[in-house]
Coordinates of C-alpha atoms and ligand atoms in Angstrom, one line a residue:
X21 CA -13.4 24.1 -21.5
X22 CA -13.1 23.4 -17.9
X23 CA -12.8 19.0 -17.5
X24 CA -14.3 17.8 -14.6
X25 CA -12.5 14.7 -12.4
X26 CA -14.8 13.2 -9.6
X27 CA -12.9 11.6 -7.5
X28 CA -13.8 8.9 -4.8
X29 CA -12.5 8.1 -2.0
X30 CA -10.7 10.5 0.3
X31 CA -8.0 8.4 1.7
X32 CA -4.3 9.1 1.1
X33 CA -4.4 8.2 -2.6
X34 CA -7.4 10.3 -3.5
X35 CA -6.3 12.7 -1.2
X36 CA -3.1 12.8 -3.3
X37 CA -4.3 13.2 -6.4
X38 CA -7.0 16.1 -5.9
X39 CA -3.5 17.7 -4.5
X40 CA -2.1 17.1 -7.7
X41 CA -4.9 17.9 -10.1
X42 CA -6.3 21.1 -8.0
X43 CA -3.8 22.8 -9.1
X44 CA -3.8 21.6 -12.8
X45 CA -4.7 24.3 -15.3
X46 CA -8.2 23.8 -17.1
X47 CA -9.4 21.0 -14.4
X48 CA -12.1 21.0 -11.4
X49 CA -12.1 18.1 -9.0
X50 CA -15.1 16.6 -7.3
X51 CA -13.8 14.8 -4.1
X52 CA -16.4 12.4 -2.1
X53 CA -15.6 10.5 1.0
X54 CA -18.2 8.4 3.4
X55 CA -16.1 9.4 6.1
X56 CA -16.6 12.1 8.6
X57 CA -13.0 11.9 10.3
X58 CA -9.3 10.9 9.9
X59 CA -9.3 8.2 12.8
X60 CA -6.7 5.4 11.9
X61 CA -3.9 5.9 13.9
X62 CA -1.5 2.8 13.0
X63 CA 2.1 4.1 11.7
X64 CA 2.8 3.7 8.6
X65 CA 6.1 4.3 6.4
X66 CA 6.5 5.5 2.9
X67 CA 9.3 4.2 0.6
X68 CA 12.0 6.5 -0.1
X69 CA 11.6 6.3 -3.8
X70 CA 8.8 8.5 -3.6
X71 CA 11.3 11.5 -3.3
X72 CA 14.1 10.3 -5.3
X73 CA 15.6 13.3 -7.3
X74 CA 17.6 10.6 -9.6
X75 CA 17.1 7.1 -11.4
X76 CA 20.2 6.0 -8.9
X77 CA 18.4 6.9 -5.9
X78 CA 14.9 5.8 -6.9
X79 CA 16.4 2.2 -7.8
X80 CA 17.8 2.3 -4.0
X81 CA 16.1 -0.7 -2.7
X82 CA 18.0 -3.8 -2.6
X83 CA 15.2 -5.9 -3.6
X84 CA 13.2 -3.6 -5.7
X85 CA 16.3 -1.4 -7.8
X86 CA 16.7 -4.6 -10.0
X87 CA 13.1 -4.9 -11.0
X88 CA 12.6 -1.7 -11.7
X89 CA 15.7 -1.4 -14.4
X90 CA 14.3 -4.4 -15.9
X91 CA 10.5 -3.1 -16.5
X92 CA 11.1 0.7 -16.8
X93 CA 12.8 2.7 -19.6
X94 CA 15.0 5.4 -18.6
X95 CA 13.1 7.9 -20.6
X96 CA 9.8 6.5 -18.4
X97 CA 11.6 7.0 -14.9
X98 CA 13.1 10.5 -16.2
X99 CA 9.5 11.8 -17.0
X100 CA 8.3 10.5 -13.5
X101 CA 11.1 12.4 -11.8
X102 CA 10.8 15.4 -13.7
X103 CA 6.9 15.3 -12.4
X104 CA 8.0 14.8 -9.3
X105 CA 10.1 17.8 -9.5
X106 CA 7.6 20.1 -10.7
X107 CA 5.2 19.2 -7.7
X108 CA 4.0 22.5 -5.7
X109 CA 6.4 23.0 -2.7
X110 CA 3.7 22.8 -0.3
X111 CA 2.8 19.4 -1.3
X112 CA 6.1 18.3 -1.9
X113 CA 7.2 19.3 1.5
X114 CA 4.7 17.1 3.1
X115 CA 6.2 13.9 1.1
X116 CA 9.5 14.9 1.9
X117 CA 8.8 15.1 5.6
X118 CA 6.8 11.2 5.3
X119 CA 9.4 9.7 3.5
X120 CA 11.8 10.4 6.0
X121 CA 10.4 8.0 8.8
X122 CA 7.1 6.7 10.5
X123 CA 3.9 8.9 10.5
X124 CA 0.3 7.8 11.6
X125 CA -2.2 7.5 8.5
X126 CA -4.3 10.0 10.2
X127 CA -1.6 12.3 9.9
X128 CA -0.9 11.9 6.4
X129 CA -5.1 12.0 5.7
X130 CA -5.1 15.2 7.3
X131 CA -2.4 17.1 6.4
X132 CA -3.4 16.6 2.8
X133 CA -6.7 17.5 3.7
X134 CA -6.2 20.7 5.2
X135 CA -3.6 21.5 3.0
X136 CA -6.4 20.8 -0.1
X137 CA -8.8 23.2 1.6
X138 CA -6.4 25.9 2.4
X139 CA -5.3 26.3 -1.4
X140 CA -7.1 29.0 -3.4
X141 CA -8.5 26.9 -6.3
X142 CA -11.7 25.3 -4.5
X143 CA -12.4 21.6 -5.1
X144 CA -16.2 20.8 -4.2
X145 CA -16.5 17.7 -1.4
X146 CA -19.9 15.6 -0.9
X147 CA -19.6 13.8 2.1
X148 CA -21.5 10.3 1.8
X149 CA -21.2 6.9 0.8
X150 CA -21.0 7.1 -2.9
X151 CA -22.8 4.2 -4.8
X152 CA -21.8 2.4 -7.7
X153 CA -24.7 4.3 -9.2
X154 CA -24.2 7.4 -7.9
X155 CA -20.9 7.2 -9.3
X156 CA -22.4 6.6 -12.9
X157 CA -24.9 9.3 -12.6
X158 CA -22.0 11.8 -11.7
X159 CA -20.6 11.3 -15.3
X160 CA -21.3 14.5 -17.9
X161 CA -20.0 13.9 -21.1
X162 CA -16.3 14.7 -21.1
X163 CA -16.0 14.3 -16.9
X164 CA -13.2 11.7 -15.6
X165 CA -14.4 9.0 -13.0
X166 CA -12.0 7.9 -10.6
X167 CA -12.3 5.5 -7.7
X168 CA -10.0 5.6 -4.9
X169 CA -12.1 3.5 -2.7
X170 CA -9.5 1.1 -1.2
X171 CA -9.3 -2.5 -1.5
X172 CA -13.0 -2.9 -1.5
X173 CA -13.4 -1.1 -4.3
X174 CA -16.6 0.7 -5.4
X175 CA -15.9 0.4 -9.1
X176 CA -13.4 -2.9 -9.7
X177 CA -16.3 -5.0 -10.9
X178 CA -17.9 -2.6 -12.8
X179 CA -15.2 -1.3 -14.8
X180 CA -15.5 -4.5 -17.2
X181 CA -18.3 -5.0 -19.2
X182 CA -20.7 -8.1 -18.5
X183 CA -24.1 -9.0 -19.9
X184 CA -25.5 -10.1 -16.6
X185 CA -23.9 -7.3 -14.7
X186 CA -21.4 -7.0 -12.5
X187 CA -19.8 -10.1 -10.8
X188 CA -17.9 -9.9 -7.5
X189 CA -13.9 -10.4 -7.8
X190 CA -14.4 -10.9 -11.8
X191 CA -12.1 -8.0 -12.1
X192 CA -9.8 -9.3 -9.7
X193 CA -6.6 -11.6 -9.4
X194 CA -5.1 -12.3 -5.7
X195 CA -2.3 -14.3 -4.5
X196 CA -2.7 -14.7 -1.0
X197 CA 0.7 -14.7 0.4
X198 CA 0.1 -15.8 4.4
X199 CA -1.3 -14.9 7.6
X200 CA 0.1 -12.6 9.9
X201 CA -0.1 -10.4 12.7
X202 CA 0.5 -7.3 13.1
X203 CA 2.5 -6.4 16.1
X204 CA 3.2 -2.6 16.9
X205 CA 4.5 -1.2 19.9
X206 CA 6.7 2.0 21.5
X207 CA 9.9 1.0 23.1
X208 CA 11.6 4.0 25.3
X209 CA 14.8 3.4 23.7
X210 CA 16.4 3.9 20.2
X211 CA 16.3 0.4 19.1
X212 CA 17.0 -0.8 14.9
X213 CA 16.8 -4.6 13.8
X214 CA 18.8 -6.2 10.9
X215 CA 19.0 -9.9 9.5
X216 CA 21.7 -10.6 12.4
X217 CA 19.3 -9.4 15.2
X218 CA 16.4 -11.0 13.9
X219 CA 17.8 -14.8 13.6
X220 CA 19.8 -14.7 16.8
X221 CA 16.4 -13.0 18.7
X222 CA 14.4 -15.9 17.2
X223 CA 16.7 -18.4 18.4
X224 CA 14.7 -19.8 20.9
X225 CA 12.0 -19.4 18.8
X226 CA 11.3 -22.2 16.5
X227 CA 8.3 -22.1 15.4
X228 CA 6.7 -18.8 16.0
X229 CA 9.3 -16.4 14.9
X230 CA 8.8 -12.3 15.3
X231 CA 10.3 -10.5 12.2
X232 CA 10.3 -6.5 12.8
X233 CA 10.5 -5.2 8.8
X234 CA 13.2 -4.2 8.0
X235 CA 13.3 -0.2 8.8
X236 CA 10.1 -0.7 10.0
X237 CA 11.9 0.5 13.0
X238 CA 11.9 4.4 14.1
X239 CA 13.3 6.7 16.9
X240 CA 12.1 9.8 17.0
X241 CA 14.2 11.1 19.7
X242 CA 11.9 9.8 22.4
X243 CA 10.6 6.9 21.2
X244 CA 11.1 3.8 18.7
X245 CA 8.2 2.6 16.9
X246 CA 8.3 -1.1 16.2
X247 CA 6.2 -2.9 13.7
X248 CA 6.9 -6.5 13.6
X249 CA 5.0 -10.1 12.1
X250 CA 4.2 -13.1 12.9
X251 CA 3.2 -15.7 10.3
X252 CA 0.3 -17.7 11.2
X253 CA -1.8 -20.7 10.4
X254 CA -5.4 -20.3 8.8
X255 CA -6.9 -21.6 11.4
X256 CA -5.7 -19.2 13.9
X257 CA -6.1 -16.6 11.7
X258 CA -10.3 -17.6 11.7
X259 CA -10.2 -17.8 15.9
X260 CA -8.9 -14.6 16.5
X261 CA -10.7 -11.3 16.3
X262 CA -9.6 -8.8 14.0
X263 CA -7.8 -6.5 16.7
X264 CA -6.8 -7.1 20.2
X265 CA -3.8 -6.4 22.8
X266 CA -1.1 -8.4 24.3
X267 CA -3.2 -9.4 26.8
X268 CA -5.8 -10.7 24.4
X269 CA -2.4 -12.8 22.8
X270 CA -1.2 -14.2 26.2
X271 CA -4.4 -15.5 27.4
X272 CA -5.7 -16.8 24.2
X273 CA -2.5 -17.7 21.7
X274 CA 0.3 -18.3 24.2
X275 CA 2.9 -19.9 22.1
X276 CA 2.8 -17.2 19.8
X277 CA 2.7 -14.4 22.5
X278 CA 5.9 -16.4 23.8
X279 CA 7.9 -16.2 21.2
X280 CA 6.9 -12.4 20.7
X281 CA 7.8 -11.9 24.7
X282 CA 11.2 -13.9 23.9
X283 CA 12.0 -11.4 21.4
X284 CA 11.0 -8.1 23.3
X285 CA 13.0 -9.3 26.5
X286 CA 15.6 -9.6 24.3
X287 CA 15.4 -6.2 22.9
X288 CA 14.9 -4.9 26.6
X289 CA 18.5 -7.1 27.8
X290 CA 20.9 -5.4 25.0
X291 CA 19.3 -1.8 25.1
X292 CA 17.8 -1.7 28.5
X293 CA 14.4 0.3 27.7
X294 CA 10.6 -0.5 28.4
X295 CA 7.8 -0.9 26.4
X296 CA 6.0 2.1 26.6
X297 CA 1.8 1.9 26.9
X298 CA 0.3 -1.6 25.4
X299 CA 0.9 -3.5 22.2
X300 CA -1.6 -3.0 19.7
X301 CA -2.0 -6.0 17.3
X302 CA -3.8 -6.8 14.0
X303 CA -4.3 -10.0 12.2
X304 CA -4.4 -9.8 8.6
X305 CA -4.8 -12.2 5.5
X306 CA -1.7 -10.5 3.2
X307 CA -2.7 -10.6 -0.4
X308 CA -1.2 -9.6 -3.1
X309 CA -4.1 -8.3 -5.8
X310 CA -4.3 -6.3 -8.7
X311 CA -7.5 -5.7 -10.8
X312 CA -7.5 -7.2 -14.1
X313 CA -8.8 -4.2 -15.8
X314 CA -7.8 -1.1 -13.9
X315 CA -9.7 1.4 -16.3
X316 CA -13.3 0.8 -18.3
X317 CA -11.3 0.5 -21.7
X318 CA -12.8 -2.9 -22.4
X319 CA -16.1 -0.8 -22.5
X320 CA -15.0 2.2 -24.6
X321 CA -13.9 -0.8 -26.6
X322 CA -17.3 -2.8 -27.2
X323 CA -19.3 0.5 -28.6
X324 CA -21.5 3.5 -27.8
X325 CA -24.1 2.2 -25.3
X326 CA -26.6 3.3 -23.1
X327 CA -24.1 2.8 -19.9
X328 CA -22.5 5.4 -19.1
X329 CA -18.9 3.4 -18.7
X330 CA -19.1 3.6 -22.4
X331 CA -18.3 6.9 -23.0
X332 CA -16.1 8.4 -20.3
X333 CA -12.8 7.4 -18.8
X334 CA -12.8 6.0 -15.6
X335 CA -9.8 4.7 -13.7
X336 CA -8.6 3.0 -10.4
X337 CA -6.0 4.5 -8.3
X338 CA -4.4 3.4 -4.9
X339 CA -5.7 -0.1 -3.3
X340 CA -8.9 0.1 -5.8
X341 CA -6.3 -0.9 -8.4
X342 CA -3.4 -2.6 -6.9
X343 CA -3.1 -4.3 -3.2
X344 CA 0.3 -5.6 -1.8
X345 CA 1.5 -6.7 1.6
X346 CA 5.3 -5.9 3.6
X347 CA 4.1 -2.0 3.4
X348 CA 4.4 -0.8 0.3
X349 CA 1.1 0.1 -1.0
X350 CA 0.3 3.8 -0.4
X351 CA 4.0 4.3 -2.2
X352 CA 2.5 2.7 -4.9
X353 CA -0.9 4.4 -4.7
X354 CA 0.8 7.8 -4.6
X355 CA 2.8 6.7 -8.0
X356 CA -0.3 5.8 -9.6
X357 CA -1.6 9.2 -8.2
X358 CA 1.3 11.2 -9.6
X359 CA 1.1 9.2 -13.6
X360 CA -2.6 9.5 -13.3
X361 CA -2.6 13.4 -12.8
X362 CA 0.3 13.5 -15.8
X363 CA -1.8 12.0 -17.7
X364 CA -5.0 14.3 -16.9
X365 CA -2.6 17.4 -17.2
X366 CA -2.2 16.3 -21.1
X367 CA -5.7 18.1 -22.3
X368 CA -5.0 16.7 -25.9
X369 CA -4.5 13.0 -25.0
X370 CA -7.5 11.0 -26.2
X371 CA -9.7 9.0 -23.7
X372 CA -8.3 5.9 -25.7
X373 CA -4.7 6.4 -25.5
X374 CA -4.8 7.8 -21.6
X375 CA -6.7 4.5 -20.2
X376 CA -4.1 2.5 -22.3
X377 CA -1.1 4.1 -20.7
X378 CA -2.5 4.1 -17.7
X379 CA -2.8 0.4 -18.3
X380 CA 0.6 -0.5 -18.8
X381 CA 1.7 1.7 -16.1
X382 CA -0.5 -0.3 -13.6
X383 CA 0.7 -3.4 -16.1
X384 CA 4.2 -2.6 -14.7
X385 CA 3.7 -1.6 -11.1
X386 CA 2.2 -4.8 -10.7
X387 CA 4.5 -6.7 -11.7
X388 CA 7.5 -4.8 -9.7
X389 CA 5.6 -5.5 -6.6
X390 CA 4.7 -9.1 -7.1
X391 CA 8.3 -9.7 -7.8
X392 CA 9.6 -8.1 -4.6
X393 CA 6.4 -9.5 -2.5
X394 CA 7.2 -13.2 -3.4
X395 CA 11.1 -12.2 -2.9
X396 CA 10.1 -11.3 0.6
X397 CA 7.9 -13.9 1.2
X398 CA 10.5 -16.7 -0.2
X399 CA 13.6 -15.1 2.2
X400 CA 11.2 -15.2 5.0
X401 CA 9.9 -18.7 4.1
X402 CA 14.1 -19.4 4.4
X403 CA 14.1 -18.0 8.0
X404 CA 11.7 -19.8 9.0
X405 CA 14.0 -22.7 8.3
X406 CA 17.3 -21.4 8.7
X407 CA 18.8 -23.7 11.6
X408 CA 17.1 -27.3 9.8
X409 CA 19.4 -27.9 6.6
X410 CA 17.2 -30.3 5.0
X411 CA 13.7 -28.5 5.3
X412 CA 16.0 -25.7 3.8
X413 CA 16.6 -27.4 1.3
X414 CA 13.3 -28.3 0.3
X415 CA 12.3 -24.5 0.3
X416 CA 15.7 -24.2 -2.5
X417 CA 15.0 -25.0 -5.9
X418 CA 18.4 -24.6 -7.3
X419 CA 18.3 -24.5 -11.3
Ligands
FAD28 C1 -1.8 -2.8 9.7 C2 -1.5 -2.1 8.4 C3 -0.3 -1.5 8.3 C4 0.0 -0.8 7.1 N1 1.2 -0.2 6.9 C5 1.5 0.4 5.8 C6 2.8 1.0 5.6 O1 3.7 1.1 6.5 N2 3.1 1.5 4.3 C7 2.2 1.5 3.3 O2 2.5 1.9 2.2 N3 1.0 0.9 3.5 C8 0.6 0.3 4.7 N4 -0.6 -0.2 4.8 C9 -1.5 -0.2 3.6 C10 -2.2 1.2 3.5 O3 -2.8 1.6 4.7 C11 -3.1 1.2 2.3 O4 -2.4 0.8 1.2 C12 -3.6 2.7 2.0 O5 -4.4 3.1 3.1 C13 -4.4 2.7 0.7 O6 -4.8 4.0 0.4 P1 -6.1 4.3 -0.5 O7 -6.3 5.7 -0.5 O8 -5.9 3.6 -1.8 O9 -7.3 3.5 0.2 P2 -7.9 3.7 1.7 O10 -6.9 4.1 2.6 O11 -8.6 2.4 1.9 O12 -8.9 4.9 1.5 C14 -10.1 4.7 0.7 C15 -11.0 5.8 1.1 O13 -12.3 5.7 0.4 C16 -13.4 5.9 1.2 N5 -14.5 5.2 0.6 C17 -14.6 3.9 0.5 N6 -15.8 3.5 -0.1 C18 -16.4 4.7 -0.3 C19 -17.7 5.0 -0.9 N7 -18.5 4.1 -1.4 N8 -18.0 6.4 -1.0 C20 -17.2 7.3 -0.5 N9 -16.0 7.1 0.1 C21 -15.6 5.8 0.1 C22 -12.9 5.4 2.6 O14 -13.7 5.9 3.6 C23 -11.4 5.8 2.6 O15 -11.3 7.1 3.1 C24 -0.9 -0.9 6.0 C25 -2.1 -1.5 6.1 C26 -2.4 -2.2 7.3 C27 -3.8 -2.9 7.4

């Protein structure tokens, strides 16, 4: 019998995993998106883990490698690599070319999309704005639900069970890290940034300080992409709008467009090059989230019902599930993508025992990424500080 996953949400992640699960034996996939195009430009970068061929090279990271020996068995890791492996070259391609630098989202969105439509094995779309009721209608016995909706997630709330209904962020736990913004801009140069160049750039800089990510940086032989933050207060955060250009940040936030400026001219002194077109700049809360419950087992649990999250699985992948800052989350959304579709691929896996793994899994991911968020966030707490010893110190707590 043929099982049938409806998926929502057509962004990377869900895009992803229809990928993985068209081509899964015994399994049709219902994909929905509210969407009608692939618009957001901004560049974004996937980890390199995401094409590791060995537990060596996935632990690469200098921040993450340590976490991820400490919450992951080998076996665990060699079963995700072994996936990984057996991915269908087309698709595997396309990850291999992202996780070698920069790529718009846009990109990524349609390149997955096309590459979904041009495969024999048909998945059928519906183009709207799903509901949370449309999504429980969808359900047949036997059918998979899985919400892919981003961070404001269709399903998060209603995945536990509640006897006045839903209630808003119930499902949810966030640590809300700072404020930032955004900064990205095209420099006619190659141009790369480590911890030397961003302390003696910021120099001048002591209370606004621009931090390009590390290899957040990218040439591509014509141009460098730079992203770069900017920690901010609250209440800056609440006057500013939620996108606007350098112009917008000289006219209306000049001690912070100073310090930015400070930093570019310095780029432009050691490498001679221009900034090419405007800068584009985003201000953004980053939180760190997960969802308490990132599958309906709590209401497989409580009984057969008359709601239809009682007797069907029904999961969240990608942001729906899991939110970080310091660019990491469609890495981790294509990871849950890749266990989720291992999972579906094992026909003989009870509902049960699938939303519990998948549990853990999540259970584990989060706690990877919360470790190497709040390491970031700590080292760039120090920078801020670096040059005043005793406001160091009070960031330390030494044993
Ligand atoms: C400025 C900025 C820079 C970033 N840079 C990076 C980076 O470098 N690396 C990185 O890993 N991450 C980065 N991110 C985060 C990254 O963009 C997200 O993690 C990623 O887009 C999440 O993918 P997703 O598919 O889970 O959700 P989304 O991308 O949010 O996609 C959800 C999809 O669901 C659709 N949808 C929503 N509701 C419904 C509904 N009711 N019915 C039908 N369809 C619906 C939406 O239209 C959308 O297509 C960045 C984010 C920002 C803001």
């Amino acid at each position: 019998m043929t099982m049938r996953v409806h998926v929502v949400g057509a962004g990377p992640v869900g895009l992803l995993l229809t990928a993985l699960l068209q081509s899964t034996e015994g399994c049709s996939v219902h994909l929905c998106e509210k969407r009608d195009e692939y618009t957001r430009t901004r560049m974004v970068q996937l980890e390199p883990y995401l094409v590791a061929d060995s537990i060596e090279s996935y632990r690469i990271d200098s921040i993450d490698g340590d976490s991820v020996e400490a919450i992951f068995d080998p076996p665990e890791l060699e079963e995700a690599l072994a996936y990984r492996r057996s991915i269908a070259p087309d698709l595997s391609a396309l990850l291999q070319g992202w996780a070698m630098g920069f790529c718009p989202l846009n990109s990524i969105e349609r390149s997955l999309s096309e590459l979904i439509d041009a495969r024999g094995h048909s998945v059928e779309r519906t183009a709207a704005a799903v509901t949370a009721d449309d999504a429980m209608s969808m359900l047949e016995p036997g059918d998979i639900l899985i919400d892919a909706t981003g961070s404001k997630s269709l399903l998060r709330d209603h995945v536990i069970p509640t006897s006045e209904g839903p209630v808003e962020a119930a499902n949810t736990v966030t640590v809300r890290l700072e404020y930032a913004l955004v900064i990205t801009f095209l420099y006619g140069q190659p141009y790369d940034c480590n911890e030397y160049c961003k302390y003696y750039k910021n120099k001048e800089n002591p209370r606004y300080k621009f931090i390009p990510m590390v290899n957040r940086t990218h040439y591509d032989g014509a141009v460098s992409h730079v992203t770069g933050i900017v920690s901010i207060s609250a209440e800056e955060y609440e006057a500013m709008p939620s996108r606007f250009d350098g112009e917008w940040l000289r006219e209306s936030a000049p001690d912070v467009a100073r310090s930015m400026d400070r930093f570019i001219e310095e780029i432009k002194r050691e490498t001679e090059g221009e900034i090419l077109g405007d800068l584009e700049i985003v201000r953004i809360p980053l939180d760190l989230y997960r969802a308490r419950n990132a599958t309906n087992r709590q209401w497989l649990a409580a009984g057969p019902s008359e709601h239809p999250f009682s007797r069907s699985p029904v999961l969240l992948a990608g942001d729906s599930a899991i939110g970080s800052p310091y660019f990491q989350s469609i890495s981790l959304g294509f990871e849950s993508a890749m266990f989720l579709a291992r999972l579906v691929a094992q026909r003989d896996l009870a509902a049960r025992e699938m939303l519990d793994r998948y549990e853990l899994y999540i259970y584990k991911q989060w706690l990877r990424v919360y470790m190497r968020s709040k390491m970031i966030k700590h080292n760039k707490d120090l920078f801020e500080s670096i040059d005043e010893p005793l406001a160091l110190l009070d960031k330390l707590h030494i044993y």
